[in-house]
CSV table of C-alpha atoms in Angstrom, one decimal:
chain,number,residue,atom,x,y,z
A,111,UNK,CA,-27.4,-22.6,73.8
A,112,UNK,CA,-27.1,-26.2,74.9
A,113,UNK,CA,-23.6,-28.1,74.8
A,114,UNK,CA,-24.4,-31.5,75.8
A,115,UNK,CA,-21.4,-33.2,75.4
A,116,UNK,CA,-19.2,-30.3,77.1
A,117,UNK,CA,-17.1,-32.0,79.5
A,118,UNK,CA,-17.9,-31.5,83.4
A,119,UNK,CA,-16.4,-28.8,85.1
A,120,UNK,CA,-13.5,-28.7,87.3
A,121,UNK,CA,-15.5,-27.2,90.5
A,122,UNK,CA,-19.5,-26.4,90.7
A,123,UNK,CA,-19.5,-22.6,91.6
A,124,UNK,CA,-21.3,-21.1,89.2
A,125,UNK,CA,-23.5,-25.1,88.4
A,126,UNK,CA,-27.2,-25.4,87.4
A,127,UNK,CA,-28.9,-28.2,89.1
A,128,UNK,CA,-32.1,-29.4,88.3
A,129,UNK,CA,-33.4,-31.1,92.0
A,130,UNK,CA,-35.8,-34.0,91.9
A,131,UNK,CA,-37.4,-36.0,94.7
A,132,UNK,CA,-39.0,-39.8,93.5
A,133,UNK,CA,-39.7,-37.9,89.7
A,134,UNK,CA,-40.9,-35.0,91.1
A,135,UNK,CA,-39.4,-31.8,90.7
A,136,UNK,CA,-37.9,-29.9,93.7
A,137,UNK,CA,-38.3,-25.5,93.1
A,138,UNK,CA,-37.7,-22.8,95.2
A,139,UNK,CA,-41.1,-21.0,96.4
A,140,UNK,CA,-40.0,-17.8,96.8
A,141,UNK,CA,-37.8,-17.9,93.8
A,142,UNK,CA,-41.3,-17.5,91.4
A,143,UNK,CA,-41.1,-21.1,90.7
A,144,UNK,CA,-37.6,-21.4,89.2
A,145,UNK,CA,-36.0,-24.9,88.6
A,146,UNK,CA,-32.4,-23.7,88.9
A,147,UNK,CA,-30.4,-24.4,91.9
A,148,UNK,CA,-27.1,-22.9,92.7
A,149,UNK,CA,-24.7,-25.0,94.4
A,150,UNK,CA,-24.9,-23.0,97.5
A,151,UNK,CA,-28.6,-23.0,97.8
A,152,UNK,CA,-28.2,-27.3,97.8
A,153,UNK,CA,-25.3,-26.7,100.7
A,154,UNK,CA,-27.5,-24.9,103.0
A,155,UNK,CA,-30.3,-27.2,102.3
A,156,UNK,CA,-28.1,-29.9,103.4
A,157,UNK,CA,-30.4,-32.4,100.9
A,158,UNK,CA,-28.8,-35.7,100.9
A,159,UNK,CA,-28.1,-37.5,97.3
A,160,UNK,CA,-29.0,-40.5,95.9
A,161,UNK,CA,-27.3,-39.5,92.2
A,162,UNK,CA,-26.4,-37.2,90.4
A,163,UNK,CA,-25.7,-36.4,86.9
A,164,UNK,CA,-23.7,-34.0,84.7
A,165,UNK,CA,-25.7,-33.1,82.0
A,166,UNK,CA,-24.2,-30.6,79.4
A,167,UNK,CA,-23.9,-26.6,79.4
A,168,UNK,CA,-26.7,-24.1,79.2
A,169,UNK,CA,-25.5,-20.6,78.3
A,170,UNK,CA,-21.9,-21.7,79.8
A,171,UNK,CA,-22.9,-22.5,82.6
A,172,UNK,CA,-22.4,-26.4,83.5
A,173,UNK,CA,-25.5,-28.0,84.4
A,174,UNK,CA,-26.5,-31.3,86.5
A,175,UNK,CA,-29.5,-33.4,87.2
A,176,UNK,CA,-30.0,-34.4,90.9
A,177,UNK,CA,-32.2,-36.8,92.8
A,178,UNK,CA,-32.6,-36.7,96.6
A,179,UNK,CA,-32.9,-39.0,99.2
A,180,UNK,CA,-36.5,-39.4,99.9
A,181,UNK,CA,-36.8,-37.0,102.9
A,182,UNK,CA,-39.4,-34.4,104.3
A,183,UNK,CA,-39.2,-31.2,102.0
A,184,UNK,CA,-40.1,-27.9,104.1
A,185,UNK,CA,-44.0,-26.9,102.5
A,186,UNK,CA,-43.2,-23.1,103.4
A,187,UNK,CA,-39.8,-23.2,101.1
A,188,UNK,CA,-39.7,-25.5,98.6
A,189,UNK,CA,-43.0,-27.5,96.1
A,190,UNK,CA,-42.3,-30.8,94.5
A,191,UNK,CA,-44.8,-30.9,90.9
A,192,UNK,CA,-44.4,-32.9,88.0
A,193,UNK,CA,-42.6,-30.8,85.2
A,194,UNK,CA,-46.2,-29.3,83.9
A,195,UNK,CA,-45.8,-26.6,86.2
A,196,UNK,CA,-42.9,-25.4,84.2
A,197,UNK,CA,-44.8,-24.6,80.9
A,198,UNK,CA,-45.3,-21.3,79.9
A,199,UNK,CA,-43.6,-19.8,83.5
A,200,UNK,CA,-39.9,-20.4,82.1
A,201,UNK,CA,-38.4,-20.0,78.4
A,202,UNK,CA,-38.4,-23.2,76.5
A,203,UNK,CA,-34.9,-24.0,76.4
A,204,UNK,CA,-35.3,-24.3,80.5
A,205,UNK,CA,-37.6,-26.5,80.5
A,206,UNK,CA,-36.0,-28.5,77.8
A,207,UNK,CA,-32.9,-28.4,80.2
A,208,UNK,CA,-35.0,-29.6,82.9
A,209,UNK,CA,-36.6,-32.3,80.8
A,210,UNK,CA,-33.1,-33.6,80.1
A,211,UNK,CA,-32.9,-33.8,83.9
A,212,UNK,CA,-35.8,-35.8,84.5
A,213,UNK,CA,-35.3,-38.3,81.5
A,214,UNK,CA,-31.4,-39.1,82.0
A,215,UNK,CA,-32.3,-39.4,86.4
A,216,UNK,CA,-34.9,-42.2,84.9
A,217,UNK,CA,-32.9,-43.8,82.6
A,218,UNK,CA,-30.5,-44.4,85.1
A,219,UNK,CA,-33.4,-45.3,87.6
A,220,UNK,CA,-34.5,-48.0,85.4
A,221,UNK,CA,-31.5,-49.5,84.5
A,222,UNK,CA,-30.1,-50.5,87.6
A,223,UNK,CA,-29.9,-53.7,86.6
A,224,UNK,CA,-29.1,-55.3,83.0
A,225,UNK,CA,-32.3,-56.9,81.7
A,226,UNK,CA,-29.7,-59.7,80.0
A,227,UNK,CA,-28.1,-61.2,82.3
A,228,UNK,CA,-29.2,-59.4,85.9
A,229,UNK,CA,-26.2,-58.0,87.1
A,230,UNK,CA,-26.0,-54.6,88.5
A,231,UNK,CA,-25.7,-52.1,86.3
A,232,UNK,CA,-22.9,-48.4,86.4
A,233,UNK,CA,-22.5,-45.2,84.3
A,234,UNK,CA,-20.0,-45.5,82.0
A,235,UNK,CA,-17.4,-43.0,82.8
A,236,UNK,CA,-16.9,-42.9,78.8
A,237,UNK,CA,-20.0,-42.2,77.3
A,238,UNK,CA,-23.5,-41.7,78.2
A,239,UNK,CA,-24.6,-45.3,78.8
A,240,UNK,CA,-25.3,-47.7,81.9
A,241,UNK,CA,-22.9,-50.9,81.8
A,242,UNK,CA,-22.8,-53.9,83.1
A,243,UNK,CA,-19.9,-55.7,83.9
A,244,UNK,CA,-21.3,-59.3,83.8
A,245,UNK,CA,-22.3,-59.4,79.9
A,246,UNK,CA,-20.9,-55.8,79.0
A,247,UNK,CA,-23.9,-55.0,77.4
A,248,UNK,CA,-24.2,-50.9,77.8
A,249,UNK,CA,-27.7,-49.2,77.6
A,250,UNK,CA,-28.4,-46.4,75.7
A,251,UNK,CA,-30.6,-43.1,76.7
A,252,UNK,CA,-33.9,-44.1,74.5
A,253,UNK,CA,-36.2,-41.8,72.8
A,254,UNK,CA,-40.0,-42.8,71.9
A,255,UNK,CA,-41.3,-41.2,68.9
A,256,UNK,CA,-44.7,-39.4,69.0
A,257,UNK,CA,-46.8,-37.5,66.3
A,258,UNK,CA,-49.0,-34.9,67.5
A,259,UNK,CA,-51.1,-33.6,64.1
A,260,UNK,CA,-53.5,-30.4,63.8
A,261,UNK,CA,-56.1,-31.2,61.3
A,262,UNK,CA,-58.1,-28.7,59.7
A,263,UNK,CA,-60.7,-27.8,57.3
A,264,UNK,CA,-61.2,-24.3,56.1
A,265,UNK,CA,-61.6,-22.0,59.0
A,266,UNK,CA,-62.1,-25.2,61.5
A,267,UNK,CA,-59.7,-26.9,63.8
A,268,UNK,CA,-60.4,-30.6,65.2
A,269,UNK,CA,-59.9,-30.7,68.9
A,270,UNK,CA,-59.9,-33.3,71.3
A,271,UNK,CA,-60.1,-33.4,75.0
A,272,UNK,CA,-57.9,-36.9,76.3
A,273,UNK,CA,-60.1,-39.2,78.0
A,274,UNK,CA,-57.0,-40.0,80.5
A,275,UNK,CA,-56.6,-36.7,81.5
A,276,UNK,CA,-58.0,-34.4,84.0
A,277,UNK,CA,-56.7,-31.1,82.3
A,278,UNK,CA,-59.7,-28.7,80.9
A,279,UNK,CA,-58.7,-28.6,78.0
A,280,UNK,CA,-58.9,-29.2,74.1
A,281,UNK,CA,-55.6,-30.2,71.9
A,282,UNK,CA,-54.4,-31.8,69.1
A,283,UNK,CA,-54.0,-35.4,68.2
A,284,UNK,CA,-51.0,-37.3,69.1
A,285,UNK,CA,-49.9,-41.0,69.4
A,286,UNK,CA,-46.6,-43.4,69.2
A,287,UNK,CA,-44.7,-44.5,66.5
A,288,UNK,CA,-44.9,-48.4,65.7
A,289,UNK,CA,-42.4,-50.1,64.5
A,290,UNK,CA,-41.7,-49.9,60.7
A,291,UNK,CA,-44.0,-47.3,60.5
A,292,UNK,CA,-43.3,-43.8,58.8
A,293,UNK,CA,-44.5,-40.4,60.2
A,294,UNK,CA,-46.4,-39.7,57.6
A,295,UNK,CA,-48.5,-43.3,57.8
A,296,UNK,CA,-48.6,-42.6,61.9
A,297,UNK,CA,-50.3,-39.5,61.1
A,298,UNK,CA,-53.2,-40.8,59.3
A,299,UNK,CA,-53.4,-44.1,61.2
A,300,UNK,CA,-53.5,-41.9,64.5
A,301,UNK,CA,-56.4,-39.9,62.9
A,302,UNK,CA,-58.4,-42.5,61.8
A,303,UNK,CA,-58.0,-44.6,64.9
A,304,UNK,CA,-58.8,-41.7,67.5
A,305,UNK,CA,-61.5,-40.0,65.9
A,306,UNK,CA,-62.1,-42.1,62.3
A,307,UNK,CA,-61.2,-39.2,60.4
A,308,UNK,CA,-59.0,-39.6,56.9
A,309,UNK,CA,-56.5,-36.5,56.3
A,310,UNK,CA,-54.5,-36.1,53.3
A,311,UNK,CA,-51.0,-34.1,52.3
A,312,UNK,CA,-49.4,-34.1,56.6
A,313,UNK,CA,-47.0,-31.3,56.4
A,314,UNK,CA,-44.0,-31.3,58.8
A,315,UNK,CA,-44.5,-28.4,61.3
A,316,UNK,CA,-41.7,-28.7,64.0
A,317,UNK,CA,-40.5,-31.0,67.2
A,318,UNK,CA,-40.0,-30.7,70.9
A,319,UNK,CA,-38.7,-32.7,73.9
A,320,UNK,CA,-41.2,-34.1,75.9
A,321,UNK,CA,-39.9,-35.6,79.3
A,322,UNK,CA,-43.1,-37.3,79.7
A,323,UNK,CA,-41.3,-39.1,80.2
A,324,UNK,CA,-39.3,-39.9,77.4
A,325,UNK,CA,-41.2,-38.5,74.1
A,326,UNK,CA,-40.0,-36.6,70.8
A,327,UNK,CA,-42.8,-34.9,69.5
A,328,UNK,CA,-43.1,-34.5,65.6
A,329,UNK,CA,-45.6,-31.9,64.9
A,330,UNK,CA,-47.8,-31.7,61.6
A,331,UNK,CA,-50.1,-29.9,59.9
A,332,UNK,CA,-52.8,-31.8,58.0
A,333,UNK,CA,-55.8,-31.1,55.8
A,334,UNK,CA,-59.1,-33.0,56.1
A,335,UNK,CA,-59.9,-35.1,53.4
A,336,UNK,CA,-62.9,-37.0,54.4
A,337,UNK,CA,-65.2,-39.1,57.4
A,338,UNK,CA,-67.4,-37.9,60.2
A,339,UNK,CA,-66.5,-38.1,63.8
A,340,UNK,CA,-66.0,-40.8,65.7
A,341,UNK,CA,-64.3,-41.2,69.0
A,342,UNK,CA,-62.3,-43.9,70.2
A,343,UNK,CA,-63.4,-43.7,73.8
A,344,UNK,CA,-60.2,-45.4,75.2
A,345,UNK,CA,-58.3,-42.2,74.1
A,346,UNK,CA,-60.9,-39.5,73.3
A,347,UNK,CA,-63.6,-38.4,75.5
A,348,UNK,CA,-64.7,-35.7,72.9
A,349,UNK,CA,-63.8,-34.6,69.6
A,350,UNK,CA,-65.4,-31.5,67.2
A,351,UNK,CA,-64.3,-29.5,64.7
A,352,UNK,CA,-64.1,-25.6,66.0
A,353,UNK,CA,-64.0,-22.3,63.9
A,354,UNK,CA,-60.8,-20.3,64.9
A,355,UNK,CA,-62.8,-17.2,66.3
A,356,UNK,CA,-64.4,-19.5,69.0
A,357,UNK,CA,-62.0,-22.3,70.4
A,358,UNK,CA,-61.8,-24.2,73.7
A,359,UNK,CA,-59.7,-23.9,76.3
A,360,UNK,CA,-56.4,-24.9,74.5
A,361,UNK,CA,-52.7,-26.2,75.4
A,362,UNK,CA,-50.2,-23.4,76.8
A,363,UNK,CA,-48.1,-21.8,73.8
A,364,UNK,CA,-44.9,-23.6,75.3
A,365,UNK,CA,-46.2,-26.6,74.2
A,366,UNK,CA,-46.2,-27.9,70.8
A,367,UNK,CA,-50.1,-28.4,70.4
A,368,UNK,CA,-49.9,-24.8,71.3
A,369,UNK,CA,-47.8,-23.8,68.6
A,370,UNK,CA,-49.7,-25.7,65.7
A,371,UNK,CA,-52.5,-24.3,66.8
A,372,UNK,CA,-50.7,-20.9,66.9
A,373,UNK,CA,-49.4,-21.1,63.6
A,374,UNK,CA,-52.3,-22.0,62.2
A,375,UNK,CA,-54.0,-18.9,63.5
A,376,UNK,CA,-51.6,-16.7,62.4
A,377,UNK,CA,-51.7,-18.4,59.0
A,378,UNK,CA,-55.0,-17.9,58.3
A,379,UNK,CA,-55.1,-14.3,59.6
C-alpha cells in the first residue's frame, strides 16, 4: 500500500530508491531486472547525485526517486531502459511506484526556473511544489488526462496499431483531454477522429498511472454504433475490427489496453 504523504524517514536503512540516469531507468542485471535499490547497493556504487527525492512509503518501507550525475554505467552490471521494460516483469503497484519516480524527477527537471518571472526555482520544504522566491509563484506536480476506449461490436474488437510507434502490436484507442471537454465527449471525439468511427453508451472501465510521462489513463468500454473505417494516418497506421478467437499481437496485461481487452474476453466467455 502506498502512503505518499508519509513523512521522510529519520535514516535510509531499510529505503527504496528508484535510480535514473537523463530519464532513463538505472536496474540491477543480475537482480532479474528489479527497479529497487537498497541504500547500500547505491554506497558501493559510489553513483554521484544530482537530486533526489522522497517520495512516499510502499509497504512501510520509505521510498525515494534519484537521478545521477551523467556518468559511465558498467554494461556487465547495471541497463538503463525507459520504464517499458518494467511491464508485466514486476507487480503493478512497482511500477506505479517507479512511475512516481520518473514523473516527480521531471517535474523538478523542468521547473528549474519559474516561467513568470525567470528566477530560479527550489522544492518547497512544505509541500510538494517548486517555488520561486522572486514572484512566489509555487508549481504544482501536473497530471494530463488521457482516454484510452475498447470499442466493440458483437464478438469483434477494433484494434489499432500507432503509426508513431515501433511496437508490433495492436491496442486500443486513446487520446488527451481538451479543455472543457468531458470523458465521455473525448471518447467519441477520439473515435471519430482516429478511425471515423461513431460509438454510443462509453462505460467507465478503470484508470492507471502512466509515467509517459505524465498521463492518467481513464479506461472505457464502448459499443459501436455506426461508420466504416477510416484511419487518420497521423495517428493510425491500421485499424480493423478482430473476432476475439483470433487477435493480434496485443498490449501486456499490466497495461490498461491489456486489461479492457481482458475483461472484455472474460465478459464474453
Amino acid at each position: 500500500m502506498f502512503e505518499f504523504e508519509a513523512p521522510p524517514p529519520d535514516n535510509r536503512d531499510d529505503a527504496l530508491h528508484f535510480v535514473f540516469q537523463e530519464g532513463q531507468l538505472v536496474s540491477e542485471l543480475r537482480g532479474g531486472g528489479n527497479p529497487a535499490w537498497s541504500l547500500r547497493q547505491l554506497e558501493l556504487n559510489g553513483w554521484a547525485v544530482r537530486r533526489e527525492q522522497f517520495i512516499g512509503r510502499w509497504q512501510g518501507r520509505p521510498c525515494f526517486a534519484v537521478e545521477l550525475e551523467t556518468a559511465q554505467l558498467d554494461p556487465m552490471q547495471h541497463h538503463c531502459g525507459s520504464l517499458y521494460q518494467l511491464l508485466g516483469r514486476v507487480d503493478e503497484p512497482l511500477f506505479a511506484l517507479a512511475g512516481r519516480a520518473a514523473q516527480l524527477l521531471a517535474w523538478e527537471r523542468d521547473h528549474r526556473f519559474c516561467g513568470r518571472c525567470g528566477a530560479p526555482m527550489v522544492l518547497d520544504a512544505r509541500e510538494r511544489a517548486m517555488r520561486c522566491d522572486g514572484c512566489a509563484r509555487s508549481v504544482y506536480p501536473r497530471i494530463s488526462p488521457c482516454v484510452i476506449v475498447l470499442v466493440t461490436r458483437g464478438d469483434y474488437l477494433l484494434l489499432a496499431r500507432n503509426a508513431r510507434t515501433r511496437r508490433p502490436f495492436y491496442s486500443t484507442l486513446a487520446g488527451f483531454v481538451e479543455a472543457g471537454e468531458s470523458l465521455e465527449h473525448c471518447v467519441a471525439r477520439e473515435v471519430r477522429e482516429e478511425v471515423a468511427v461513431e460509438v454510443e453508451t462509453p462505460r467507465y472501465f478503470s484508470s492507471q498511472p502512466w509515467p509517459f510521462p505524465d498521463q492518467l489513463m481513464v479506461g472505457f468500454h464502448a459499443r459501436y454504433a455506426s461508420g466504416a473505417i477510416c484511419c487518420q494516418p497521423e495517428e493510425i497506421a491500421h485499424a480493423d475490427w478482430f473476432h476475439y478467437r483470433d487477435l493480434p499481437p496485443i498490449p501486456p496485461a499490466g497495461s490498461i489496453a491489456g486489461q479492457l481487452i481482458q475483461s472484455y474476453l472474460d465478459e464474453i466467455a
